[in-house]
GROMACS .gro file of C-alpha atoms in nm:
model
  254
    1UNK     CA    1  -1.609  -0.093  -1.270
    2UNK     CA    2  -1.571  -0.470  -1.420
    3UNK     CA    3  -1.232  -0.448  -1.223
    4UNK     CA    4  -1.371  -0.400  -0.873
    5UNK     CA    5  -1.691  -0.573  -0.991
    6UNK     CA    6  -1.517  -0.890  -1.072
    7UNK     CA    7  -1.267  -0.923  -0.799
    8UNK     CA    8  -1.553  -0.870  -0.574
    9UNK     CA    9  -1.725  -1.149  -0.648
   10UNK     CA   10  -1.421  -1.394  -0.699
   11UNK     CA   11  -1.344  -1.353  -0.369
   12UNK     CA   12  -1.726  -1.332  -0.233
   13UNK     CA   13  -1.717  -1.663  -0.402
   14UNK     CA   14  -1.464  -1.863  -0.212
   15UNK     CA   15  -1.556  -1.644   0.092
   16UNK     CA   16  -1.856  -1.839   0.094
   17UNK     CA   17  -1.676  -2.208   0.018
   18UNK     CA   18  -1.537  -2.091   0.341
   19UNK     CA   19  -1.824  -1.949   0.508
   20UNK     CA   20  -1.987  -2.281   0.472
   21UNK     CA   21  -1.715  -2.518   0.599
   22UNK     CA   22  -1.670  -2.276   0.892
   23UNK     CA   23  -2.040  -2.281   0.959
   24UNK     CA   24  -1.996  -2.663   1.012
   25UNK     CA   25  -1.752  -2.589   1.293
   26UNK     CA   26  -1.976  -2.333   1.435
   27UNK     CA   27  -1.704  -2.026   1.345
   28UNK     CA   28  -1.899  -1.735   1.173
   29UNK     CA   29  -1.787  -1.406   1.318
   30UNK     CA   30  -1.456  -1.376   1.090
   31UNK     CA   31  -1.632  -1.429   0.753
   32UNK     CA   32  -1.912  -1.240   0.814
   33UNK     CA   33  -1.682  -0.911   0.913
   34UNK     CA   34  -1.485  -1.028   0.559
   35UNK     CA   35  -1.826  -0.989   0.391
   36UNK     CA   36  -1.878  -0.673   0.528
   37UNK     CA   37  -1.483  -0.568   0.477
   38UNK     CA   38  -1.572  -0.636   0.129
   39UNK     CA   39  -1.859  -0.422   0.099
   40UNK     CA   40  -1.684  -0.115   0.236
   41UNK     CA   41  -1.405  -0.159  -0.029
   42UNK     CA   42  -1.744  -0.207  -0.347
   43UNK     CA   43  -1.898   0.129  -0.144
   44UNK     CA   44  -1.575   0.331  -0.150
   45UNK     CA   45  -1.504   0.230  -0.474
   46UNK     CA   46  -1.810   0.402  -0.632
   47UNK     CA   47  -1.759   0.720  -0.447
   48UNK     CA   48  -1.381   0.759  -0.525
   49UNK     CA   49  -1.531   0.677  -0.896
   50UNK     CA   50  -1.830   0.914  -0.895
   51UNK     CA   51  -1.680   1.212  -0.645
   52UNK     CA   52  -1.596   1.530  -0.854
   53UNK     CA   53  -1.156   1.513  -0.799
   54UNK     CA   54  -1.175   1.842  -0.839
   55UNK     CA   55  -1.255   1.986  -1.135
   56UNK     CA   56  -1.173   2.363  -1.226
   57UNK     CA   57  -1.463   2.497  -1.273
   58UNK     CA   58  -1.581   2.677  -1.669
   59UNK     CA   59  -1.850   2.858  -1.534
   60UNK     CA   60  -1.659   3.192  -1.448
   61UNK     CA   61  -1.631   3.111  -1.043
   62UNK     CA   62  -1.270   2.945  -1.079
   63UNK     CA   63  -1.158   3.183  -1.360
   64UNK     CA   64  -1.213   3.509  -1.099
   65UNK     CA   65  -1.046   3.332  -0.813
   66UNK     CA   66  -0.757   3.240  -1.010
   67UNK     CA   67  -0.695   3.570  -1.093
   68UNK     CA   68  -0.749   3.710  -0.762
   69UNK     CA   69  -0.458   3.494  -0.583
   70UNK     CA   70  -0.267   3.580  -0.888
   71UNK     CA   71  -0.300   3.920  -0.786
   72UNK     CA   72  -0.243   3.869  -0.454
   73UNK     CA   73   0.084   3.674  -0.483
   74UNK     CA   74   0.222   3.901  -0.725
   75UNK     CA   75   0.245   4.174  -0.370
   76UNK     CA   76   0.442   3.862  -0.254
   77UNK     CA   77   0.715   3.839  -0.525
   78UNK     CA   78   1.050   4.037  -0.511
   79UNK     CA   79   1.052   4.338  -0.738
   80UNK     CA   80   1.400   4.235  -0.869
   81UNK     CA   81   1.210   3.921  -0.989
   82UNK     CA   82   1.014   3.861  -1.356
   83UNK     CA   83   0.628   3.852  -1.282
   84UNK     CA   84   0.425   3.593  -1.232
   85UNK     CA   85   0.303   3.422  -1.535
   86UNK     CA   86  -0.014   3.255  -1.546
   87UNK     CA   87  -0.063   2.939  -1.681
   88UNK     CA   88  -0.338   2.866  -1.909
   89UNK     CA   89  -0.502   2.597  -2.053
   90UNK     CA   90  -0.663   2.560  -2.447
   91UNK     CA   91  -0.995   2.400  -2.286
   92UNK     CA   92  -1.039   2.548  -1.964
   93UNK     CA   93  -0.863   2.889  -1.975
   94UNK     CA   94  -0.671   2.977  -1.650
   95UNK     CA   95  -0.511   2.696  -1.437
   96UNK     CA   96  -0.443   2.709  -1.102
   97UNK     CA   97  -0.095   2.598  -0.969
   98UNK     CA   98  -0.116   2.194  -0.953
   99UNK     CA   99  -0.414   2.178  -1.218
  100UNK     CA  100  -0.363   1.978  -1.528
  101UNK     CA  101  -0.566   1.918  -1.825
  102UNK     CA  102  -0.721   1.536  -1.814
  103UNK     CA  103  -0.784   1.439  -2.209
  104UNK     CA  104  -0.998   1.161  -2.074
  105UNK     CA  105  -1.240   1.362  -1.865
  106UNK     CA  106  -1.226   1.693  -2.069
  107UNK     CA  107  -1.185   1.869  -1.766
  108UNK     CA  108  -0.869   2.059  -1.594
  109UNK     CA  109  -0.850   1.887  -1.208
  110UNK     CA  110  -0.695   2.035  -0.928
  111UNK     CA  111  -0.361   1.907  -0.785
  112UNK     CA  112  -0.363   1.614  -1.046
  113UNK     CA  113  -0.224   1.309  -0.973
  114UNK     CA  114  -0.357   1.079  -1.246
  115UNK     CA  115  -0.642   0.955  -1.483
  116UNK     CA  116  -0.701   0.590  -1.282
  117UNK     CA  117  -0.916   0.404  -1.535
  118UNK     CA  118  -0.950   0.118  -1.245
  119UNK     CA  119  -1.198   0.395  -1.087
  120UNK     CA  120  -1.245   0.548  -1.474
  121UNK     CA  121  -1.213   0.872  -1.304
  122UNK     CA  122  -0.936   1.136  -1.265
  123UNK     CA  123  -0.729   1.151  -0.896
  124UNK     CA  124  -0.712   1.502  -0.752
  125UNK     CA  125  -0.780   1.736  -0.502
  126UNK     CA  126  -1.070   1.646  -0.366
  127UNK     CA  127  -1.106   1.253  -0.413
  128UNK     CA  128  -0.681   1.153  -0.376
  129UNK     CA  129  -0.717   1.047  -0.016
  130UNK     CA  130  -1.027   0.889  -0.056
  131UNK     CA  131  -0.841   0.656  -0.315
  132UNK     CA  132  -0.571   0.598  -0.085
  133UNK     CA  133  -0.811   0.453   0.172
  134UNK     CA  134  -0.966   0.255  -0.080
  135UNK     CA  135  -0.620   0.089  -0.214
  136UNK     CA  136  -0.576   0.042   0.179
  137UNK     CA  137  -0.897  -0.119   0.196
  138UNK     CA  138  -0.874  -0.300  -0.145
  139UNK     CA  139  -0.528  -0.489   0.028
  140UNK     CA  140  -0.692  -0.562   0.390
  141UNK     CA  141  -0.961  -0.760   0.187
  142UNK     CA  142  -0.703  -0.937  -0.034
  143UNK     CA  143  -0.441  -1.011   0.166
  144UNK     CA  144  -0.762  -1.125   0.399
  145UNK     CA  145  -0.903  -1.321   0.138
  146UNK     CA  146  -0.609  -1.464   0.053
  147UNK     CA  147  -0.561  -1.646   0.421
  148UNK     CA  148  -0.899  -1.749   0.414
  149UNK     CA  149  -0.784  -1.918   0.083
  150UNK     CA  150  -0.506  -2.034   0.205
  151UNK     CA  151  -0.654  -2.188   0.524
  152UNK     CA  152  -0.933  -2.380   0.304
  153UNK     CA  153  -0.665  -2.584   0.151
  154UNK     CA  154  -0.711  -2.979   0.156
  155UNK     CA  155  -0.493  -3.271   0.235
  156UNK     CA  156  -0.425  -3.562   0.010
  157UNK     CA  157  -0.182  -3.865  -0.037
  158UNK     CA  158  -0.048  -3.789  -0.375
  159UNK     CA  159  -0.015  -3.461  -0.560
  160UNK     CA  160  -0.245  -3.575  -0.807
  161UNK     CA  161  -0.523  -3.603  -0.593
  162UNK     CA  162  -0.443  -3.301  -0.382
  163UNK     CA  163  -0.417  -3.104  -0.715
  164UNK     CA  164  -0.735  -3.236  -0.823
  165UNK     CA  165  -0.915  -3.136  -0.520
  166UNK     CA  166  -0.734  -2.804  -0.446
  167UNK     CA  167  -0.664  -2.679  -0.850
  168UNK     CA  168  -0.935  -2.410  -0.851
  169UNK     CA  169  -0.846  -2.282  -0.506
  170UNK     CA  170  -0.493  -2.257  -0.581
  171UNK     CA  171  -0.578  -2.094  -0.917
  172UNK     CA  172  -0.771  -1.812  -0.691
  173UNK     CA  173  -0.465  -1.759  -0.471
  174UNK     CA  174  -0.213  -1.690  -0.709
  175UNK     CA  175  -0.449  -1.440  -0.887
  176UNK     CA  176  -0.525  -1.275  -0.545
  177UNK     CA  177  -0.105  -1.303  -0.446
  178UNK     CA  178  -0.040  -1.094  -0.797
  179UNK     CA  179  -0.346  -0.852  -0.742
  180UNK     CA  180  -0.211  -0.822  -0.366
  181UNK     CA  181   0.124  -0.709  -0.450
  182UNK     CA  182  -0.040  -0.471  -0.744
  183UNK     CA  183  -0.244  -0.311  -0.476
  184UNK     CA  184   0.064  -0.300  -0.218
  185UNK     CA  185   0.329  -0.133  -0.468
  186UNK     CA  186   0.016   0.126  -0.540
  187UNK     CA  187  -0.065   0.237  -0.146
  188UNK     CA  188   0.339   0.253  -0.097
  189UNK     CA  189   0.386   0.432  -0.359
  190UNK     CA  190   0.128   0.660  -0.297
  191UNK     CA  191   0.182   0.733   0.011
  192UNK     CA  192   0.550   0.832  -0.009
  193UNK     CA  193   0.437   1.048  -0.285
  194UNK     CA  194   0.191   1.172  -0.003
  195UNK     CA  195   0.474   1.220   0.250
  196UNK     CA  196   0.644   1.464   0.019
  197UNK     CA  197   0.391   1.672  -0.111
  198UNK     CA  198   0.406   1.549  -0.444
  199UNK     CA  199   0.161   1.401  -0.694
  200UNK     CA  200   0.267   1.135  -0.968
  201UNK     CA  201   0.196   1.421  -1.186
  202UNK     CA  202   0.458   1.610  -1.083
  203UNK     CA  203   0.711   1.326  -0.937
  204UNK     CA  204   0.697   1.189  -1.335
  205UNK     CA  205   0.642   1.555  -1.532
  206UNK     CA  206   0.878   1.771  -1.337
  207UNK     CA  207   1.086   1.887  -1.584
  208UNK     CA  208   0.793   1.945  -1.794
  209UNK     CA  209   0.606   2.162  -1.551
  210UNK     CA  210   0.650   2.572  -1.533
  211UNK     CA  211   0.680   2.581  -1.191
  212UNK     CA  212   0.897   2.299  -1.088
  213UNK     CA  213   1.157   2.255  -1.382
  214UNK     CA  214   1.348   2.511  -1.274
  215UNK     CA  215   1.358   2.359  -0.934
  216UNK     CA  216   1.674   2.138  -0.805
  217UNK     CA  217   1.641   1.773  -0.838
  218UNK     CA  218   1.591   1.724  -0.455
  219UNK     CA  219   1.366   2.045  -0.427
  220UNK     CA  220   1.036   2.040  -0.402
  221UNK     CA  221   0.836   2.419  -0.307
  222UNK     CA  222   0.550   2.272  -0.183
  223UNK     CA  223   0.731   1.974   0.081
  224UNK     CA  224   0.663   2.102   0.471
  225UNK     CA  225   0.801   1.744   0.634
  226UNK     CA  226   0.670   1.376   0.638
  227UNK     CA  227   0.472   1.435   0.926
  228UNK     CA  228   0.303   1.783   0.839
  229UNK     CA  229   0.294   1.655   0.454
  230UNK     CA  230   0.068   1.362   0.576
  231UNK     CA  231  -0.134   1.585   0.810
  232UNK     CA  232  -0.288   1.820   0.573
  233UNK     CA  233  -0.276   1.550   0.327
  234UNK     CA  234  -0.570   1.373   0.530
  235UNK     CA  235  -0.681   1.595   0.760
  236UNK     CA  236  -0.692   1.910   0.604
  237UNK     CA  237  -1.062   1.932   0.425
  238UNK     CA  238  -1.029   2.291   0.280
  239UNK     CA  239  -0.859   2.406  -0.041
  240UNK     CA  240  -0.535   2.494  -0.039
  241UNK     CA  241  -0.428   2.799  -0.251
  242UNK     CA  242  -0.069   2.629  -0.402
  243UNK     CA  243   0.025   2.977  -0.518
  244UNK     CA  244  -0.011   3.091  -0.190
  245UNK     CA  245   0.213   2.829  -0.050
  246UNK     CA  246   0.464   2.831  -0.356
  247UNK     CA  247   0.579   3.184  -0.279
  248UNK     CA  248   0.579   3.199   0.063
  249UNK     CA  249   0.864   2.951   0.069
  250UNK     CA  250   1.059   3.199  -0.134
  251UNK     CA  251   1.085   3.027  -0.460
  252UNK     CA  252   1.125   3.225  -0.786
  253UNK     CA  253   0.820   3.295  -1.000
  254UNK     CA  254   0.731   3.105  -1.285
   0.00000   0.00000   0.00000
């Protein structure tokens, strides 16, 4: 939280250096939507933080529906094929295809991506695109930030005295240039991770993971296209049974 927190109010804080020498020309409208930019980012920030991302559930629900698609898919394999084995977890019994065991939470997630601990709070199934929009938000307010820094810059006739009236300004835009470029390697990243179906789980783990290390390099079971990947990626609200979709596209059971 101190991260958000913190950045928050660095750049409320020259915001409002700026809102008050642009009130003196009369120009208010283009602050006051950075304020409220700013606030969306703080308000999606606790609710990617406090949303459940998914978390398989111990209390018997998520154990019988496991086993029922595992059922199901198993009319769906070859019968010149091994059978499906199901993976399990020490903590949380059955997993579901895409489910990993967070040590920091306690808790197996669906479709994990990653334990963030700038939210302090896993990135799955249910909170993943959320967290995109927020790192989309999170750069629109710095890279916004950063030109209203920028533009509040001061003349002077020596760099002594321009440094001496424009230090703690420039201080504030290098930290927001670094923190911009974080939060812009982040979104790309996560978004061509999006575009093929993938989760940084899986893009870093493969050859650790049942179902994929068998898999070609270049292959991934679950990729349907940029387009449709990015599609059900944000507009798809219900929960997708991987299993469902693994063997469908003919792979080989794990």
């Amino acid at each position: 939280i101190s991260y958000d927190l913190l950045l928050s109010a660095g750049i409320d804080l020259v915001s409002l250096c700026l809102i008050l020498k642009q009130e003196e020309r009369g120009e208010l409208i283009q602050p006051v939507l950075f304020v409220l930019l700013v606030l969306v980012s703080v308000l999606l920030y606790f609710a990617v933080s406090l949303m459940d991302p998914g978390f398989v559930l111990s209390d018997g629900s998520d154990l019988q529906f496991t086993l029922g698609i595992a059922e199901e898919t198993q009319d769906m394999i070859p019968p010149t094929t091994k059978s499906l084995r199901q993976r399990r977890c020490g903590h949380c019994l059955l997993q579901p295809m895409r489910s990993k065991h967070c040590q920091t939470c306690q808790h197996c997630v669906r479709r994990y991506d990653h334990h963030c601990p700038w939210i302090e709070n896993c990135v799955g199934e249910r909170n993943h695109r959320w967290f995109v929009l927020y790192l989309a938000v999170q750069l629109l307010v710095l890279l916004w930030g950063l030109h209203m820094a920028w533009s509040g810059f001061t003349t002077a006739p020596t760099w002594q005295l321009w440094l001496r009236g424009n230090g703690v300004l420039l201080g504030t835009v290098a930290v927001v240039a670094v923190l911009s470029l974080t939060v812009l390697l982040l979104l790309g990243s996560h978004l061509y991770l999006v575009s093929l179906n993938t989760t940084t789980w899986e893009f870093m783990s493969r050859h650790r993971i049942s179902y994929l290390k068998h898999c070609g390099s270049e292959e991934n079971p679950f990729d349907r296209g940029a387009l449709r990947n990015l599609w059900g990626f944000f507009c798809n609200w219900g929960a997708i049974v991987w299993e469902q979709v693994y063997f469908r596209e003919g792979n080989d059971p794990i």
